[in-house]
Coordinates of C-alpha atoms in Angstrom, one line a residue:
X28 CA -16.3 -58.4 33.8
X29 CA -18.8 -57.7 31.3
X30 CA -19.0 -58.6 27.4
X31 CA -19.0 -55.1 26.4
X32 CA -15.9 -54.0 29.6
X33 CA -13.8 -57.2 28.2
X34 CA -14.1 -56.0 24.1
X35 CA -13.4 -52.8 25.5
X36 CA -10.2 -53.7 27.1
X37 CA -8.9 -55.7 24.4
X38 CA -9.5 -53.2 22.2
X39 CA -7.6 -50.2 24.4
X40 CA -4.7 -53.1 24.7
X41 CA -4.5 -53.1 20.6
X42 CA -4.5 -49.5 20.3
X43 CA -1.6 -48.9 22.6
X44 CA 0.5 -51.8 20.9
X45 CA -0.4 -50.3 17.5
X46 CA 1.0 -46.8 19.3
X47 CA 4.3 -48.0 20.7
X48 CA 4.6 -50.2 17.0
X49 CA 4.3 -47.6 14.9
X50 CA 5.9 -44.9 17.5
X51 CA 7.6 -42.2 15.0
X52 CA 11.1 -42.0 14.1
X53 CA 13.0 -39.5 15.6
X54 CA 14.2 -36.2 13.8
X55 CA 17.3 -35.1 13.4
X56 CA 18.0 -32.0 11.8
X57 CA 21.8 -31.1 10.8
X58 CA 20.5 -27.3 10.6
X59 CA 19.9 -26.8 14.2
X60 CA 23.6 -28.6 15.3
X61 CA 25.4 -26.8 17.7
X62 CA 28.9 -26.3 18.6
X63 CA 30.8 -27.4 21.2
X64 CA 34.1 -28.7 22.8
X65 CA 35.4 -31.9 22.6
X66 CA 35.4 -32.4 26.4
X67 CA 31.5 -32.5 26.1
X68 CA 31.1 -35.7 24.1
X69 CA 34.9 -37.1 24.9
X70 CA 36.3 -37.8 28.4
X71 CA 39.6 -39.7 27.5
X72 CA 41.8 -39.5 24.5
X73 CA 44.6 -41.7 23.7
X74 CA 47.2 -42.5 20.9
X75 CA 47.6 -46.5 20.7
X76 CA 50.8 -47.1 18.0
X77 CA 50.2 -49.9 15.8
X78 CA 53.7 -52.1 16.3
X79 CA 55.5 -51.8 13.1
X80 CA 57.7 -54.8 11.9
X81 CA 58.7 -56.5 8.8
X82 CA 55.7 -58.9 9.4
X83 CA 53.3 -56.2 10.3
X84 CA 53.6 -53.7 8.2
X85 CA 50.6 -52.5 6.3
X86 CA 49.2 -49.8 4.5
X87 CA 45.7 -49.0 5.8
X88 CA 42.7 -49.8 7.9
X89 CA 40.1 -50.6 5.8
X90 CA 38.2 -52.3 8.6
X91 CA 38.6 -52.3 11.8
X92 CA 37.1 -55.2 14.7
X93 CA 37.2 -54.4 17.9
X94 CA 37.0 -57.2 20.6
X95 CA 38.3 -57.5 24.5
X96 CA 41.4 -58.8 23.3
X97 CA 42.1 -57.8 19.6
X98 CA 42.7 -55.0 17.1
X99 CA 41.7 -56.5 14.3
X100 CA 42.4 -55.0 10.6
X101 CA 41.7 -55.7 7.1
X102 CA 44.2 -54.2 5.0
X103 CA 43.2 -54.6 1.1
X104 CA 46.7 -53.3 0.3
X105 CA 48.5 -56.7 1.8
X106 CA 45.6 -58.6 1.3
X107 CA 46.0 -59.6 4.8
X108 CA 43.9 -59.5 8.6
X109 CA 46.4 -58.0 10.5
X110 CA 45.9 -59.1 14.7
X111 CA 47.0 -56.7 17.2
X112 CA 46.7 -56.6 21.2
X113 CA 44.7 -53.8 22.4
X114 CA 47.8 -52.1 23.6
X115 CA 48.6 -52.3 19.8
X116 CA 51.7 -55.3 20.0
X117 CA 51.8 -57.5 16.9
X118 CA 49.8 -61.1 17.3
X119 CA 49.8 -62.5 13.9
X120 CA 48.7 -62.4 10.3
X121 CA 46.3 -64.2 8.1
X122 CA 46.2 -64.5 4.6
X123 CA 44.2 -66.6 2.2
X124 CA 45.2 -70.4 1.1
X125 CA 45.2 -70.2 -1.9
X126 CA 46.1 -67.0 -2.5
X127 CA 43.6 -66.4 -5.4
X128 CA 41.0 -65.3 -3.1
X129 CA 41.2 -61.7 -2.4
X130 CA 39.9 -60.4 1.1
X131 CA 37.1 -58.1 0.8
X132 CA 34.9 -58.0 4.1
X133 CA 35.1 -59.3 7.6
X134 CA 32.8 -59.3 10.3
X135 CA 32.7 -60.9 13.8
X136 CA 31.4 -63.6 14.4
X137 CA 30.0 -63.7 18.1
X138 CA 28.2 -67.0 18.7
X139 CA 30.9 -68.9 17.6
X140 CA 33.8 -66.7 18.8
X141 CA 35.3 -66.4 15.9
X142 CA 35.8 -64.0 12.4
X143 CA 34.1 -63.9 9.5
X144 CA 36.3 -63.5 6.3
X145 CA 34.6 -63.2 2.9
X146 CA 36.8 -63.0 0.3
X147 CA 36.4 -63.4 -4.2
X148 CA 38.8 -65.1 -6.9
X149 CA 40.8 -62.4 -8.4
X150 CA 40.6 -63.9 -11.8
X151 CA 36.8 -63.0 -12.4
X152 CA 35.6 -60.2 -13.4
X153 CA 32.3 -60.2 -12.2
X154 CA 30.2 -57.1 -13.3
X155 CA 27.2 -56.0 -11.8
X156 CA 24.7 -57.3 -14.5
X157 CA 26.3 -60.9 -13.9
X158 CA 26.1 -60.5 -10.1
X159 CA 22.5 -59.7 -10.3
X160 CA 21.9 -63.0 -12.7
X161 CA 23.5 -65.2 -10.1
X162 CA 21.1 -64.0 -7.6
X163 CA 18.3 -64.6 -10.0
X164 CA 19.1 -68.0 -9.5
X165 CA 18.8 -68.3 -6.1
X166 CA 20.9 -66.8 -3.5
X167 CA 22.0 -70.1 -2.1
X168 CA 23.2 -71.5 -5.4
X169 CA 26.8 -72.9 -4.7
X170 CA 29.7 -70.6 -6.6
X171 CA 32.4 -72.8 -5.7
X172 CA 35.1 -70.8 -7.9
X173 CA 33.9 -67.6 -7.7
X174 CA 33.9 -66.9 -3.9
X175 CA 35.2 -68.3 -0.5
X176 CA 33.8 -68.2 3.1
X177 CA 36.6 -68.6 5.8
X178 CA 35.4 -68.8 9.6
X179 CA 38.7 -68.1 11.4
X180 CA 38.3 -69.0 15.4
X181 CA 40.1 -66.2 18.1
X182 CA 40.4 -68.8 20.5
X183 CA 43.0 -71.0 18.4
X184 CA 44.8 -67.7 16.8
X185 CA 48.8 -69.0 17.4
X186 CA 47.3 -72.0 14.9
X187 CA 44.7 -69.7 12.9
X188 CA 42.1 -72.6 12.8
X189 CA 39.6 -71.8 9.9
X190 CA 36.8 -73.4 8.5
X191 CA 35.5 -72.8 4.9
X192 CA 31.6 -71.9 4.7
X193 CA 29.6 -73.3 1.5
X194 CA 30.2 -70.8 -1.5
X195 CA 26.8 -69.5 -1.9
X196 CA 26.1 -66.8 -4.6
X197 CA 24.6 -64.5 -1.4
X198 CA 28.2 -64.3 0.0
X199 CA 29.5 -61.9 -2.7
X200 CA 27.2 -59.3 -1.5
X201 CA 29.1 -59.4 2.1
X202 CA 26.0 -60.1 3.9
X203 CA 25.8 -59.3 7.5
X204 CA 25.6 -62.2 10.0
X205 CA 22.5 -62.5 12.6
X206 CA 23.5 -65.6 14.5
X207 CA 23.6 -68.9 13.5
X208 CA 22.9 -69.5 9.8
X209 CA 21.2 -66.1 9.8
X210 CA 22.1 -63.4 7.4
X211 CA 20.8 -60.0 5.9
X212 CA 22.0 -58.6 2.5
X213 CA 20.9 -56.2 0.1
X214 CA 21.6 -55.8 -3.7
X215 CA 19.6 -53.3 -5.7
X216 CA 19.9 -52.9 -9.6
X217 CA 17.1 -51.6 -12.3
X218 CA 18.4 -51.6 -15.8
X219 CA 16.0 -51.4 -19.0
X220 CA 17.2 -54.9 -20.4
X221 CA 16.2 -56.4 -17.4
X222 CA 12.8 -58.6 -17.3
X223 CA 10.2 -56.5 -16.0
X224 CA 10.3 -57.9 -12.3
X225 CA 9.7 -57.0 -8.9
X226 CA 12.5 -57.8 -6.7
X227 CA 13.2 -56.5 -3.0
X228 CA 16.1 -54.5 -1.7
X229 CA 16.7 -55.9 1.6
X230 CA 16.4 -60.0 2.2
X231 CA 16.8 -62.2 5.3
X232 CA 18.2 -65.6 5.0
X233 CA 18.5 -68.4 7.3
X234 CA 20.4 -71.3 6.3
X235 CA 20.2 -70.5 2.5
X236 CA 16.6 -69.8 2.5
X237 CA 14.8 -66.0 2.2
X238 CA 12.5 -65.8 5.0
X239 CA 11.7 -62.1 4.9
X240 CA 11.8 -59.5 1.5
X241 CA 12.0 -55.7 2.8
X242 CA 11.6 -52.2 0.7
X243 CA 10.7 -53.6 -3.2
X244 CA 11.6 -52.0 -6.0
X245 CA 11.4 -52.9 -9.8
X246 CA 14.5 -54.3 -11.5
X247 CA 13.5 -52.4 -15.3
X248 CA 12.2 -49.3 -14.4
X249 CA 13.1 -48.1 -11.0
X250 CA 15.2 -44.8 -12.6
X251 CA 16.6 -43.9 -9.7
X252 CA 19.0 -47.3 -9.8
X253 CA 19.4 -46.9 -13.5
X254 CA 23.4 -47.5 -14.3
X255 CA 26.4 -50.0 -14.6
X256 CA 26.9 -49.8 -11.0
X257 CA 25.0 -51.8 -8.3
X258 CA 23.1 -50.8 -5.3
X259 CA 22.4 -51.4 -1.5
X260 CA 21.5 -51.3 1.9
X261 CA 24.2 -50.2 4.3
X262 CA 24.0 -52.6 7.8
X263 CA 25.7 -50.4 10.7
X264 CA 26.2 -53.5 14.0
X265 CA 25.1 -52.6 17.7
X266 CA 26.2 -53.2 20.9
X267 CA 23.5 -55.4 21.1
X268 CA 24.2 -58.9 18.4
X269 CA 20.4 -59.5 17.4
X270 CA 20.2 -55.8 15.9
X271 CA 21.4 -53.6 13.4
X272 CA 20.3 -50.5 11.8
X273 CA 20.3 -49.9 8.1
X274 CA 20.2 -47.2 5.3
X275 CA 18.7 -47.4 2.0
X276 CA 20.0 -45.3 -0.9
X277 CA 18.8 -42.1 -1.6
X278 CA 16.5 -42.2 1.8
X279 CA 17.2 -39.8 4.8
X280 CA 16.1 -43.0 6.9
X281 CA 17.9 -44.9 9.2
X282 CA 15.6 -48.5 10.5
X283 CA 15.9 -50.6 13.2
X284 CA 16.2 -54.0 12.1
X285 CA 15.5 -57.4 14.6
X286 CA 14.8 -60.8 13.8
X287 CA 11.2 -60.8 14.1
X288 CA 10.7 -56.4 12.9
X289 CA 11.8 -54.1 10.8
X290 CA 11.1 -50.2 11.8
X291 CA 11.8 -46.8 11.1
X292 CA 14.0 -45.1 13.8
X293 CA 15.4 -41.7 12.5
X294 CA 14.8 -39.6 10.1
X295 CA 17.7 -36.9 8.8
X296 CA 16.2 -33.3 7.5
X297 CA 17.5 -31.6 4.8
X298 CA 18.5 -28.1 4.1
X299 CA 15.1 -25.7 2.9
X300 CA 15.7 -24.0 -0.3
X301 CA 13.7 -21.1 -1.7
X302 CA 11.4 -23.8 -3.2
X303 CA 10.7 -26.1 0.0
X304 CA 7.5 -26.4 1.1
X305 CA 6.5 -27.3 4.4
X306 CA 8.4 -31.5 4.3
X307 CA 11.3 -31.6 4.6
X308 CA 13.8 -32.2 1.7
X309 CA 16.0 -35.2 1.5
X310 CA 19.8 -34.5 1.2
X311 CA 20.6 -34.8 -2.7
X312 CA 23.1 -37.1 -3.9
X313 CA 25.4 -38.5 -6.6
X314 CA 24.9 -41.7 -8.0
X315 CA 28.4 -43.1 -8.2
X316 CA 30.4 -42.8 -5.1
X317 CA 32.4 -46.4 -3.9
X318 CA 31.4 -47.2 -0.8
X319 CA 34.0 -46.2 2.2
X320 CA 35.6 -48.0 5.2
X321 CA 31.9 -48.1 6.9
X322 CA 30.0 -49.7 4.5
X323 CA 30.0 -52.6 2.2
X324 CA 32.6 -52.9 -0.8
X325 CA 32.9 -55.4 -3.5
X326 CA 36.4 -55.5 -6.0
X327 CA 36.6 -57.5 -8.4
X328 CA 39.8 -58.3 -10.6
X329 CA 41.9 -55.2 -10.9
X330 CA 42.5 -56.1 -14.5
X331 CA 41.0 -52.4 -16.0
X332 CA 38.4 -54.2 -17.7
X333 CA 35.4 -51.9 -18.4
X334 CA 32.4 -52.9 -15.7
X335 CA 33.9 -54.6 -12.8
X336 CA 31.5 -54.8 -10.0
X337 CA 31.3 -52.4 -7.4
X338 CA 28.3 -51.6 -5.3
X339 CA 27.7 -48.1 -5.1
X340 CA 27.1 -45.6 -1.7
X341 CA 24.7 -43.4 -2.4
X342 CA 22.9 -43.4 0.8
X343 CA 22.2 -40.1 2.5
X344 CA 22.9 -41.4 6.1
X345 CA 26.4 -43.6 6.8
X346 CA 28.6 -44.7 9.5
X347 CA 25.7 -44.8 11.7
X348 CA 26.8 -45.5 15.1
X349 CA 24.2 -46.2 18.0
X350 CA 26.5 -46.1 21.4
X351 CA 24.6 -45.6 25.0
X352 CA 24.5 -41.8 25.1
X353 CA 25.2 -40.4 21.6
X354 CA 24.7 -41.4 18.1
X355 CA 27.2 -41.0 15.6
X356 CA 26.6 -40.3 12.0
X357 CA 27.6 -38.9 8.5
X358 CA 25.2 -36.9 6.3
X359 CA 26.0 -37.0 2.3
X360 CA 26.7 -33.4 1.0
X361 CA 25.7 -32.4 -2.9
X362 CA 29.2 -32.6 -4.0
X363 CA 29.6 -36.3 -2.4
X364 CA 31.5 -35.5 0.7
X365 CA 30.0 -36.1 4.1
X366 CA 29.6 -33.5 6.9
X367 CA 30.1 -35.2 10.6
X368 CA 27.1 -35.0 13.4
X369 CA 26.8 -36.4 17.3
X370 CA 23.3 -36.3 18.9
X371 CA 23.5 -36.9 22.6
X372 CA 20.2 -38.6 23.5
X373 CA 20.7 -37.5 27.4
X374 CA 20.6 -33.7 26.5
X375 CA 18.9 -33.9 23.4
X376 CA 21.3 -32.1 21.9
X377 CA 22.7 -32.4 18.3
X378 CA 26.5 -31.3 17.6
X379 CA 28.6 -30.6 14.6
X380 CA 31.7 -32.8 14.3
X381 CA 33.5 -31.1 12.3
X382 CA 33.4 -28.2 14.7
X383 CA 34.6 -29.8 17.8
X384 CA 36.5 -26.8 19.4
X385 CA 39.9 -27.7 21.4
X386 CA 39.8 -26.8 25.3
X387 CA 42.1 -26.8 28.2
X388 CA 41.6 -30.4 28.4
X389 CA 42.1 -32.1 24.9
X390 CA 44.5 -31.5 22.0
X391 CA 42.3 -31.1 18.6
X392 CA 42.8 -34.4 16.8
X393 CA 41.4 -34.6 13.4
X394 CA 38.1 -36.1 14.2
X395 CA 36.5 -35.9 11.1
X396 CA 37.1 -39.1 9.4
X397 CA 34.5 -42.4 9.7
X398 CA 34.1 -44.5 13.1
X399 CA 35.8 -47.6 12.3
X400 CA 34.7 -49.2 15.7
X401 CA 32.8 -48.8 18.8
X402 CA 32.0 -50.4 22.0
X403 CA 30.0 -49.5 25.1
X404 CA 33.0 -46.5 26.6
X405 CA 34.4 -45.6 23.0
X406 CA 34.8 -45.1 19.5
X407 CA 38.0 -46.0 17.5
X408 CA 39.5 -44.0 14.3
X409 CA 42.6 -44.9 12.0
X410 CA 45.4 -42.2 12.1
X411 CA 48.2 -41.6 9.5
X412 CA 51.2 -41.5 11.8
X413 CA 52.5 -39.0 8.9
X414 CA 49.3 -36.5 9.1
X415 CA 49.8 -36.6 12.9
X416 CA 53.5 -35.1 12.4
X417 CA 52.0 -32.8 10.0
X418 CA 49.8 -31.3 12.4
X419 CA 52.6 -30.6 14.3
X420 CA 54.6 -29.1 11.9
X421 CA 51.9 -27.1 11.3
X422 CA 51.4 -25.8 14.7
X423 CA 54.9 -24.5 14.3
X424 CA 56.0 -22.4 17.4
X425 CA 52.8 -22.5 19.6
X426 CA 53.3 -24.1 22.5
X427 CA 50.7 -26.7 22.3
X428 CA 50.1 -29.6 25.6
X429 CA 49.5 -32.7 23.9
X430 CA 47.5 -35.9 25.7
X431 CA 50.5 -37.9 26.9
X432 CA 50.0 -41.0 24.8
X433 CA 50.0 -38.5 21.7
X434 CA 53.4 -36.9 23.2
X435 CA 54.9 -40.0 23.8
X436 CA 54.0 -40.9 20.3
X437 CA 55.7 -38.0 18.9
X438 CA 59.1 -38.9 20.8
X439 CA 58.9 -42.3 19.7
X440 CA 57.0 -42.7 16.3
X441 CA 58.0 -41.9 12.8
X442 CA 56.1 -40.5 9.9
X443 CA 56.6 -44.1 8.1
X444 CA 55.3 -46.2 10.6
X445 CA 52.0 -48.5 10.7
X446 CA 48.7 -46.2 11.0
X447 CA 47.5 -45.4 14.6
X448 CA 44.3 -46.2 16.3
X449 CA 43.0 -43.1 18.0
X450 CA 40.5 -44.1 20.8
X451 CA 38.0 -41.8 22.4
X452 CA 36.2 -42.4 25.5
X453 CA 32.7 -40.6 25.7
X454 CA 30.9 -39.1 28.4
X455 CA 29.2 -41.7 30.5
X456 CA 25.0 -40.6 30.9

């Protein structure tokens, strides 16, 4: 082959891999969602009773962890990881030593078969201001009072086996793990005292060392995350360990994140107004909203002291949920509430949640809360056992055929029992 035929080639090669590299996100727009039934995205339904003892009782699922053996829950109200079978019998439950470390955030922990449990001393305040000077310092600077990393291991659960991780300052932004001594995290704050600096939104780490800086933003006068409150990225896990996909706030965007790439993967429209032009509109926002069960939350004493840290979800994409066939996600309304979409990548069809219509085949659960969990057949939700009887109540004399696990429920549960896990099986493609 020729000079010319070889520069040729190489060039063609290049220009496809700058194609499939820089391949446009895909568009989702919540205007052109469709209804339909729940038989169409779920093929199985069932009711899965939390066992409720002295030792077991809790309030609510904050988080939820799904493996092949365990329900696993973070309740903040008992400070406690609560471990359940999958057929919802009590295991065990774990609670900090010493008890002046406050659970926050847990996260599996797949390589080494184990949970991740990050936790903070409840006798700081730690504002978002201070926070942000920590970081200044490095984000692998030791905090050895201030917070505590706890790897509990599933395979030794009747002992609960732990081992504590070195208190680095990263660790109270509940970073997300990427495999060993890999981790992502996000904190985002612009404030007019600050030193006019540049700092990044998104950060990599591997073994206490930044090895990538994403999405930068200026740390005096960035408006938009003006406030006492802090900022981030939200990290939403997939099925596969080495990727996750993230939000930014204020951004209709939702990336793809690896290892070795960051990339753009979907894009949410907004709603036209009278004024839009031609682009699209991102959904508006407020700027103050905690952060819910799917995303990131930091507490710090619950002392009513003025400033205590909390990182604010202002993102207009959350609970992003990437299964086989369908995608799962919330979109942030104007008045802070979330409406509730499923896209199903086989038919290319996009559905509103909060519309799924009943059918001869499934009772109409309230479906409209987050995903708490996933896995490759299903998606898990947390149920009041007391808003279940309500619905019934409600439905007063209509005769009404309830899924069996459901109508088993209701002859053997009580409104005071612990919550329920409600797990839906979708369509296979």
């Amino acid at each position: 082959m020729g000079m010319k035929k070889r520069m040729l080639l190489s060039l063609l090669i290049g220009i496809g891999h700058m194609a499939l590299a820089q391949r446009p996100p895909v568009l989702l727009d919540p205007a052109t969602a469709k209804d339909t039934t729940l038989s169409c995205i779920f093929e199985e339904t069932e009711i899965i009773p939390l066992e409720t003892t002295r030792q077991s009782t809790f309030g609510i699922i904050s988080q939820l962890v799904v493996t092949n053996q365990y329900f696993i829950i973070l309740d903040t109200d008992t400070d406690a990881v609560l471990f359940f079978n999958r057929q919802g019998k009590f295991i065990i439950k774990y609670k900090n030593k010493p008890n002046r470390y406050r659970i926050n955030f847990i996260q599996p922990d797949n390589d080494h078969h184990a949970l991740l449990i990050f936790s903070q001393n409840r006798n700081y305040t730690l504002t978002a201001a201070r926070l942000q000077g920590f970081l200044a310092k490095g984000p692998g600077a030791l905090l050895s009072t201030r917070v505590m990393a706890t790897r509990l291991y599933l395979n030794s659960l009747d002992s609960l086996y732990t081992e504590t991780l070195p208190p680095s300052t990263y660790l109270l932004t509940n970073p997300v793990a990427l495999g060993t001594g890999r981790f992502a995290f996000s904190f985002i704050r612009s404030d007019g005292k600050n030193t006019g600096t540049q700092d990044y939104a998104l950060k990599m780490m591997n073994n206490g060392n930044i090895t990538q800086q994403f999405f930068p933003y200026h740390t005096k006068t960035d408006s938009v995350f003006y406030g006492p409150a802090a900022y981030q990225c939200s990290f939403f896990p997939t099925l596969n360990d080495s990727v996750f996909f993230i939000s930014r706030p204020a951004q209709p965007c939702i990336y793809r994140l690896t290892p070795g790439s960051l990339t753009e993967a979907y894009q949410i429209t907004g709603p036209k107004t009278e004024h839009a032009s031609a682009t699209p509109e991102a959904f508006s926002f407020t700027a103050a909203d905690r952060i819910t069960i799917s995303g990131i939350t930091i507490t710090s004493a619950r002392s009513g002291r003025k400033d205590n840290l909390f990182l604010s979800n202002t993102n207009t994409v959350n609970n992003f949920i990437d299964q086989k066939r369908f995608l799962f996600f919330n979109v942030r309304q104007a008045m802070g509430y979330y409406n509730y979409y499923v896209f199903d990548k086989k038919e290319q069809m996009l559905y509103n949640r909060n519309k799924l219509k009943a059918d001869s085949s499934c009772y109409p659960f309230p479906l409209q809360g987050p995903v708490l969990a996933f896995d490759e057949k299903n998606i898990y939700q947390g149920l009041s056992p007391r808003a279940l009887f309500n619905l019934k109540k409600s439905a007063g004399s209509t005769r009404l055929h309830y899924e069996k696990s459901l109508s088993r429920f209701y002859d053997t549960g009580k409104p005071e029992n612990n919550p329920v896990i409600l797990r839906l099986k979708t369509k296979e493609d």
